[in-house]
CSV table of C-alpha atoms in Angstrom, one decimal:
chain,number,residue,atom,x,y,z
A,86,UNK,CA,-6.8,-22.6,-2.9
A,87,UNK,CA,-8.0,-23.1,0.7
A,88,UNK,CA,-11.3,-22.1,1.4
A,89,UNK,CA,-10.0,-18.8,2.9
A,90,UNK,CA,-8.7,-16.5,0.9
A,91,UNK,CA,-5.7,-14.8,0.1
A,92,UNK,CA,-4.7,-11.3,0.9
A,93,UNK,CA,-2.3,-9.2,-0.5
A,94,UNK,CA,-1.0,-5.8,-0.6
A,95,UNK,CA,0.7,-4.1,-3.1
A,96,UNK,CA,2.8,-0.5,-1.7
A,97,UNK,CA,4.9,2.1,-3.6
A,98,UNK,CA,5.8,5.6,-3.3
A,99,UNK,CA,3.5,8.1,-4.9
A,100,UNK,CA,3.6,7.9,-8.6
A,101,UNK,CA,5.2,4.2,-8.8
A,102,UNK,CA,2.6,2.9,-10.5
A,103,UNK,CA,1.1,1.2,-7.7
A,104,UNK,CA,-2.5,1.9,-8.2
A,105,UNK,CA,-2.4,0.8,-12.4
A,106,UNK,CA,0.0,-2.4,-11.2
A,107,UNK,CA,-2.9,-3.3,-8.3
A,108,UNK,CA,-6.0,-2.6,-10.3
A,109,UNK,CA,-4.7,-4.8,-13.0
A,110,UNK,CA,-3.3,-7.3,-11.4
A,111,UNK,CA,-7.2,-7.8,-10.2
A,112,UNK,CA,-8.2,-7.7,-14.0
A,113,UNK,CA,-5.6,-10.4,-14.7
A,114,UNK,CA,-6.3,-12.7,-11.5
A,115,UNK,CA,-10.0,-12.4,-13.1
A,116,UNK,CA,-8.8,-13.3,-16.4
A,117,UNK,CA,-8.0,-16.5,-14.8
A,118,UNK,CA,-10.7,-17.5,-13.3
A,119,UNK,CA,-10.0,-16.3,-9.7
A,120,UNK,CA,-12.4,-14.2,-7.3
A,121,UNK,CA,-10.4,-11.1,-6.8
A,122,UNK,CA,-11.5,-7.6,-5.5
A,123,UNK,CA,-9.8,-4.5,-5.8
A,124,UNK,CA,-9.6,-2.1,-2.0
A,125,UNK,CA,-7.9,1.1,-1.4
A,126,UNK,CA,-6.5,2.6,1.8
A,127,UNK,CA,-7.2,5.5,2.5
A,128,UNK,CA,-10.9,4.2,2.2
A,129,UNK,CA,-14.1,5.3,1.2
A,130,UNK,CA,-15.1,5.9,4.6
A,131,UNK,CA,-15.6,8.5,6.7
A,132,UNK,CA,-12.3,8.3,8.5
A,133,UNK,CA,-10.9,7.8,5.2
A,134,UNK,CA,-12.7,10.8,2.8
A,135,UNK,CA,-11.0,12.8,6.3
A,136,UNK,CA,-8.0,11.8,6.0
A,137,UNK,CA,-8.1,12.5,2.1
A,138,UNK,CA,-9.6,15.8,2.7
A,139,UNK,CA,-7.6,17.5,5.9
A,140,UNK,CA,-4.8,15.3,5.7
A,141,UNK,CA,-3.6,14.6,2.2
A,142,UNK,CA,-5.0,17.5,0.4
A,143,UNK,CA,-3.8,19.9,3.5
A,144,UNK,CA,-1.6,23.3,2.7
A,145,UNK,CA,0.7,21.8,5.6
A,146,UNK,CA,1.2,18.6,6.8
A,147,UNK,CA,-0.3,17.7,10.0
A,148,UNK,CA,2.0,16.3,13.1
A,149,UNK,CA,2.6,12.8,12.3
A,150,UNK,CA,1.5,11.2,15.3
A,151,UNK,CA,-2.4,12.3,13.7
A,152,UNK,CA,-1.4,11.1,10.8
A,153,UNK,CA,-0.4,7.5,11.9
A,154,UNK,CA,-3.8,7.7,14.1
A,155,UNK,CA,-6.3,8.9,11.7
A,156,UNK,CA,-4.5,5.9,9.6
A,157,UNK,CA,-4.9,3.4,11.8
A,158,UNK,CA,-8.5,3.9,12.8
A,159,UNK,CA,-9.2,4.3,8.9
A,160,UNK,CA,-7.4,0.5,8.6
A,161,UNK,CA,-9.3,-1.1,11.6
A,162,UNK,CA,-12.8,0.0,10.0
A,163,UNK,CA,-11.0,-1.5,6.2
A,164,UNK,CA,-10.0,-4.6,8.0
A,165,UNK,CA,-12.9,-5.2,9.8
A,166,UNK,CA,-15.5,-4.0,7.2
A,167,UNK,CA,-14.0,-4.8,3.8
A,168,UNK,CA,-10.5,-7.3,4.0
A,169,UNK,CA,-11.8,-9.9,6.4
A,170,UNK,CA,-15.5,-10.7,5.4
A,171,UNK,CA,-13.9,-11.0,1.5
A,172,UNK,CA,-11.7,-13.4,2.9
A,173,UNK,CA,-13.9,-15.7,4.7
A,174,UNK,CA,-15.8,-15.7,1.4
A,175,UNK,CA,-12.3,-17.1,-0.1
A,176,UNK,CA,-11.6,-14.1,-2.3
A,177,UNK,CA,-8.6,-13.1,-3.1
A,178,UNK,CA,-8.4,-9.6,-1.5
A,179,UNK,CA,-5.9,-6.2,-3.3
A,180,UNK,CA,-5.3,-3.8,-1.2
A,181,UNK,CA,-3.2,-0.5,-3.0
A,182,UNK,CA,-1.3,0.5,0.1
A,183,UNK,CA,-1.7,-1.1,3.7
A,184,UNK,CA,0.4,-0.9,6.9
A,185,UNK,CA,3.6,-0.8,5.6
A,186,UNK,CA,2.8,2.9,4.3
A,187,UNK,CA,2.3,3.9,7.5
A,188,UNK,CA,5.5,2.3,8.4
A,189,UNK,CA,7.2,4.2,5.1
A,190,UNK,CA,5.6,7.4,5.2
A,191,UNK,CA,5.0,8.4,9.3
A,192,UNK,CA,8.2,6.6,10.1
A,193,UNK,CA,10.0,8.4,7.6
A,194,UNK,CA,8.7,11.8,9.1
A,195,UNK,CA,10.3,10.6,12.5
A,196,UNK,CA,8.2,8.0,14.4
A,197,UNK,CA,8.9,4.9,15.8
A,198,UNK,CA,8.3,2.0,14.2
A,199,UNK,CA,7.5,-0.2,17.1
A,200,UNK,CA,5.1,2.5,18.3
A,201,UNK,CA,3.6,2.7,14.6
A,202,UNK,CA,3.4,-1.0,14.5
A,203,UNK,CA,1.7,-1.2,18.1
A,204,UNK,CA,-1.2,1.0,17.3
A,205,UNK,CA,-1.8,-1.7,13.9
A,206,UNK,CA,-1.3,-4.5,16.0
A,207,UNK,CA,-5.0,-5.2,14.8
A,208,UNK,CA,-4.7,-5.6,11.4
A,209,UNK,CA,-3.8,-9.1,10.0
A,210,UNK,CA,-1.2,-10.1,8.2
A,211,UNK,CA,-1.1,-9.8,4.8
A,212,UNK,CA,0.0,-13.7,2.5
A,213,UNK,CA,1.9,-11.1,0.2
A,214,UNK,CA,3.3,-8.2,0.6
A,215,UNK,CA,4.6,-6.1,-2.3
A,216,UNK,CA,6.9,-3.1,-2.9
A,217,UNK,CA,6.8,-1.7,-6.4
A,218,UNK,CA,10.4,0.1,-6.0
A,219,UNK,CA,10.7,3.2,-8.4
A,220,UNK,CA,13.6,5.9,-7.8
A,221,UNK,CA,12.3,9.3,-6.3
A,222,UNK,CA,13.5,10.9,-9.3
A,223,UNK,CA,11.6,9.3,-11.0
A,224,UNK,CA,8.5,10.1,-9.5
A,225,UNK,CA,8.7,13.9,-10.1
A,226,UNK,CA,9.1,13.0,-14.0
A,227,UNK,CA,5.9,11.5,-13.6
A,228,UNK,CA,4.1,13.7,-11.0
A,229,UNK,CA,2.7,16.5,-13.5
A,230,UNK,CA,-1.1,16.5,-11.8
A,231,UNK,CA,-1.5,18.5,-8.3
A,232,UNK,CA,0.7,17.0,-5.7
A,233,UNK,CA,0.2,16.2,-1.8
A,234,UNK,CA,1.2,17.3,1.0
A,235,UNK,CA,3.6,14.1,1.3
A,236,UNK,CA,4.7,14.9,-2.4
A,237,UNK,CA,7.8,16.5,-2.3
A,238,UNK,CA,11.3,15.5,-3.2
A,239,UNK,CA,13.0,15.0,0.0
A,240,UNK,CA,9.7,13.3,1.6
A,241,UNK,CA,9.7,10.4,-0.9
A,242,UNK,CA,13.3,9.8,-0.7
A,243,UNK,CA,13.1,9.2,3.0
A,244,UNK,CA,10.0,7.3,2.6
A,245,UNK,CA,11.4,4.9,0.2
A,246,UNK,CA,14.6,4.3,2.3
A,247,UNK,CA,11.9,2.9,5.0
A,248,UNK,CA,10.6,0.7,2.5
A,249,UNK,CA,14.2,-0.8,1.5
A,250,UNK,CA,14.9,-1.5,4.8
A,251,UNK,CA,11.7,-3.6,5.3
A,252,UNK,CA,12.5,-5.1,2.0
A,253,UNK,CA,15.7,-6.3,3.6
A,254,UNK,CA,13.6,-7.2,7.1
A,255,UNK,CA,11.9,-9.5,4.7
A,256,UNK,CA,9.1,-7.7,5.4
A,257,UNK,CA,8.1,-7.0,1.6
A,258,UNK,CA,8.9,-8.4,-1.8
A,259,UNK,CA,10.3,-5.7,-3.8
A,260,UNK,CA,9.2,-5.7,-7.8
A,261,UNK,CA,11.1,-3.3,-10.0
A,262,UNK,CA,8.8,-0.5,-11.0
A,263,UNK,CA,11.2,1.2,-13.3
A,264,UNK,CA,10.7,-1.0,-16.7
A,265,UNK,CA,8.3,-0.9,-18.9
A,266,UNK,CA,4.7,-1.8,-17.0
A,267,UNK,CA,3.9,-4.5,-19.3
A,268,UNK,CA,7.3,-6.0,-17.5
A,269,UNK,CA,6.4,-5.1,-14.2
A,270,UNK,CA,2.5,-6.4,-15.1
A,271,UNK,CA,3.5,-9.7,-15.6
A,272,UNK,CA,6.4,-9.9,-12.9
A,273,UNK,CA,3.8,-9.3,-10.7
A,274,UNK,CA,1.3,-11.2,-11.4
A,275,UNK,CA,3.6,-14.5,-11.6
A,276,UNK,CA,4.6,-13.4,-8.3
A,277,UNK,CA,1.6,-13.4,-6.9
A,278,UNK,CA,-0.3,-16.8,-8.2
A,279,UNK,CA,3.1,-18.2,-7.1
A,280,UNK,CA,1.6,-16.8,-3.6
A,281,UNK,CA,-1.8,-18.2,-4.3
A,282,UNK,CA,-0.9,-21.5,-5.2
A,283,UNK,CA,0.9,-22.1,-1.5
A,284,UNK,CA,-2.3,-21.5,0.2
């Protein structure tokens, strides 16, 4: 591995299993040997705790243009604060959702993904981006704690359609989420030291 490191993001509709899948693909990268650090967007932050607050948490969903804005400002302080000092300390660097879900989820609600892609036109590219694919249906099965605003049936339908099509952009590697998560454990972490081992 270069001295650099290697980041990569792992994104999901709500209830895929994309928080478990990233937190232990960090265990298992350990396992091996390998500096790697588990990060979160929304974030800890101030911007973040807001948007986690007033936006997800919300009786009513805010108009989506905040939403993408509140995002991106919470991602700038992530990328800045978090994602690119771990790199240039040659970790290898989670992150459980990233750009692509503001892609999937505000450009599902009806903005344009140039425009959403223009206001992140700060945030670096990822070396692996991931899609743990799960049907909506599916989700709900799962979903039995409080949901979301963004938590409803017809929301995460249209938000996983966004994430297809930037599966088939090329855009994201999409993992099947609806085995067994032992399957999808190791699926994913041959996946990504296949990544690692490139750089």
């Amino acid at each position: 591995m270069s001295k650099r490191g290697v980041f990569i993001c792992i994104e999901g509709i709500d209830a895929s299993g994309k928080t478990t899948h990233a937190r232990r693909l960090v265990e298992n990268l350990r396992g091996k040997g390998l500096d790697a650090v588990y990060t979160t967007e929304p974030t800890s932050g101030e911007i973040g705790r807001l948007i986690q607050t007033h936006i997800l948490q919300s009786q009513k969903r805010v108009p989506s243009v905040i939403e993408a804005l509140l995002f991106a400002v919470d991602r700038i302080e992530h990328v800045e604060n978090m994602i690119k000092p771990a790199l240039r300390e040659g970790k290898i660097v989670v992150s459980d959702r990233y750009v692509y879900s503001s892609l999937a989820y505000q450009g599902a609600a009806g903005l344009d993904l140039k425009w959403i892609e223009e206001i992140n036109k700060f945030a670096i590219q990822p070396d692996l981006a991931i899609y743990i694919d799960i049907p909506a249906e599916v989700v709900f099965e799962r979903l039995r704690r409080e949901k979301s605003v963004m938590e409803n049936f017809q929301t995460q339908c249209k938000v996983r359609e966004v994430y297809l099509k930037l599966v088939e952009d090329g855009k994201l590697i999409l993992i099947n989420g609806n085995r067994p998560t032992g399957e999808v454990e190791k699926n994913l972490l041959v996946t990504v030291l296949k990544s690692i081992e490139k750089h």
